[in-house]
């Protein structure tokens, strides 16, 4: 059995992000949402690579606000983002990590994604009740 390396640098993060979003774009349920919202995938890959590099290696590259971005997506999709969408996203994220990597940082990437998905969905729900 081949031993996989851990996520250890920006190239690894970018490989993960690109591989993951290739799956998302083709997914029956997630694909239409992402393909409707994202107009420049190369820019999105860079942004998400910055985000995950910040999350995993504490390199302050990402300057955005993921909460407001996800709330805007929900607004644009008529408040149709559900916990199911986050669950599907999370399953694909775990699957992609498991295909490419193993180790402590891979585990952290899964753990952070799981916590973020819960928090983001709660923030979307709160935003719906305010608007």
Tab-separated table of C-alpha atoms in Angstrom:
chain	number	residue	atom	x	y	z
A	1	UNK	CA	0.000	0.000	0.000
A	2	UNK	CA	1.310	3.405	-1.006
A	3	UNK	CA	1.743	5.891	1.829
A	4	UNK	CA	0.330	9.321	1.054
A	5	UNK	CA	2.049	12.501	2.088
A	6	UNK	CA	0.451	15.088	4.334
A	7	UNK	CA	-0.610	18.534	3.128
A	8	UNK	CA	2.575	20.510	3.616
A	9	UNK	CA	2.695	23.566	1.337
A	10	UNK	CA	0.756	25.891	-0.983
A	11	UNK	CA	1.100	23.526	-3.957
A	12	UNK	CA	-0.537	20.739	-1.940
A	13	UNK	CA	-3.337	23.082	-0.899
A	14	UNK	CA	-3.868	24.182	-4.489
A	15	UNK	CA	-3.914	20.561	-5.696
A	16	UNK	CA	-6.554	19.792	-3.070
A	17	UNK	CA	-8.676	22.831	-3.950
A	18	UNK	CA	-8.557	22.214	-7.717
A	19	UNK	CA	-9.262	18.471	-7.384
A	20	UNK	CA	-12.108	19.138	-4.981
A	21	UNK	CA	-13.795	21.792	-7.091
A	22	UNK	CA	-13.522	19.629	-10.205
A	23	UNK	CA	-15.800	17.213	-8.350
A	24	UNK	CA	-18.087	19.963	-7.091
A	25	UNK	CA	-18.552	21.387	-10.597
A	26	UNK	CA	-19.715	17.983	-11.872
A	27	UNK	CA	-21.899	17.141	-8.883
A	28	UNK	CA	-25.623	16.850	-9.674
A	29	UNK	CA	-26.761	19.004	-6.755
A	30	UNK	CA	-23.768	21.224	-5.936
A	31	UNK	CA	-22.577	21.833	-9.491
A	32	UNK	CA	-25.500	23.998	-10.627
A	33	UNK	CA	-25.149	26.269	-7.585
A	34	UNK	CA	-21.392	26.755	-7.888
A	35	UNK	CA	-21.423	27.028	-11.679
A	36	UNK	CA	-24.139	29.697	-11.484
A	37	UNK	CA	-22.292	31.815	-8.918
A	38	UNK	CA	-18.617	31.453	-9.870
A	39	UNK	CA	-17.726	33.123	-13.145
A	40	UNK	CA	-13.919	32.811	-13.034
A	41	UNK	CA	-12.770	29.477	-11.664
A	42	UNK	CA	-9.058	30.307	-11.800
A	43	UNK	CA	-9.604	33.330	-9.547
A	44	UNK	CA	-11.766	31.174	-7.264
A	45	UNK	CA	-9.014	28.525	-7.026
A	46	UNK	CA	-6.489	31.184	-5.988
A	47	UNK	CA	-8.879	32.684	-3.436
A	48	UNK	CA	-9.664	29.297	-1.908
A	49	UNK	CA	-6.005	28.293	-1.932
A	50	UNK	CA	-5.296	31.494	0.018
A	51	UNK	CA	-8.164	30.670	2.386
A	52	UNK	CA	-7.000	27.129	3.102
A	53	UNK	CA	-3.343	28.109	3.308
A	54	UNK	CA	-4.392	30.630	5.972
A	55	UNK	CA	-6.450	27.977	7.784
A	56	UNK	CA	-3.820	25.243	7.692
A	57	UNK	CA	-0.534	27.135	7.956
A	58	UNK	CA	-1.582	30.423	9.586
A	59	UNK	CA	-0.206	32.437	6.659
A	60	UNK	CA	-2.396	35.528	6.543
A	61	UNK	CA	-3.129	35.356	2.821
A	62	UNK	CA	-6.928	35.301	2.792
A	63	UNK	CA	-8.545	38.698	3.313
A	64	UNK	CA	-12.197	37.920	2.575
A	65	UNK	CA	-15.270	37.293	4.683
A	66	UNK	CA	-16.599	33.756	4.149
A	67	UNK	CA	-19.745	34.426	6.184
A	68	UNK	CA	-20.936	37.311	4.021
A	69	UNK	CA	-19.962	35.463	0.825
A	70	UNK	CA	-22.081	32.457	1.786
A	71	UNK	CA	-24.968	34.686	2.849
A	72	UNK	CA	-24.829	36.378	-0.575
A	73	UNK	CA	-24.888	32.983	-2.299
A	74	UNK	CA	-27.962	32.058	-0.302
A	75	UNK	CA	-29.585	35.373	-1.262
A	76	UNK	CA	-28.803	34.778	-4.951
A	77	UNK	CA	-30.310	31.283	-4.793
A	78	UNK	CA	-33.561	32.431	-3.149
A	79	UNK	CA	-32.583	31.157	0.306
A	80	UNK	CA	-32.267	27.616	-0.998
A	81	UNK	CA	-28.929	26.669	0.591
A	82	UNK	CA	-29.604	23.821	3.011
A	83	UNK	CA	-27.745	21.695	5.507
A	84	UNK	CA	-27.853	18.964	2.841
A	85	UNK	CA	-25.697	21.130	0.570
A	86	UNK	CA	-23.126	21.545	3.327
A	87	UNK	CA	-23.197	17.802	4.017
A	88	UNK	CA	-22.616	16.973	0.359
A	89	UNK	CA	-19.825	19.554	0.184
A	90	UNK	CA	-18.226	18.092	3.297
A	91	UNK	CA	-18.416	14.512	1.993
A	92	UNK	CA	-16.666	15.544	-1.229
A	93	UNK	CA	-14.042	17.472	0.756
A	94	UNK	CA	-13.282	14.445	2.948
A	95	UNK	CA	-13.241	12.137	-0.086
A	96	UNK	CA	-10.785	14.378	-1.940
A	97	UNK	CA	-8.486	14.710	1.059
A	98	UNK	CA	-8.520	10.942	1.589
A	99	UNK	CA	-7.655	10.329	-2.067
A	100	UNK	CA	-4.683	12.699	-2.033
A	101	UNK	CA	-3.315	13.031	1.500
A	102	UNK	CA	-3.034	11.617	4.989
A	103	UNK	CA	-1.575	12.951	8.189
A	104	UNK	CA	-2.126	15.596	10.815
A	105	UNK	CA	-2.685	18.547	8.481
A	106	UNK	CA	-5.109	16.485	6.389
A	107	UNK	CA	-7.019	15.754	9.595
A	108	UNK	CA	-6.991	19.474	10.495
A	109	UNK	CA	-8.381	20.300	7.021
A	110	UNK	CA	-11.277	17.917	7.625
A	111	UNK	CA	-11.894	19.144	11.168
A	112	UNK	CA	-11.848	22.835	10.212
A	113	UNK	CA	-14.156	22.221	7.255
A	114	UNK	CA	-16.605	20.377	9.480
A	115	UNK	CA	-16.691	23.179	12.045
A	116	UNK	CA	-16.891	25.879	9.361
A	117	UNK	CA	-19.766	24.182	7.560
A	118	UNK	CA	-21.825	24.194	10.746
A	119	UNK	CA	-20.986	27.806	11.540
A	120	UNK	CA	-21.631	29.007	7.978
A	121	UNK	CA	-25.015	27.333	7.783
A	122	UNK	CA	-26.020	28.851	11.132
A	123	UNK	CA	-24.924	32.293	9.926
A	124	UNK	CA	-26.942	31.842	6.722
A	125	UNK	CA	-29.986	30.884	8.775
A	126	UNK	CA	-29.536	33.911	11.061
A	127	UNK	CA	-29.172	36.172	8.016
A	128	UNK	CA	-32.470	34.899	6.583
A	129	UNK	CA	-34.263	35.855	9.775
A	130	UNK	CA	-32.839	39.402	9.642
A	131	UNK	CA	-33.745	40.171	6.038
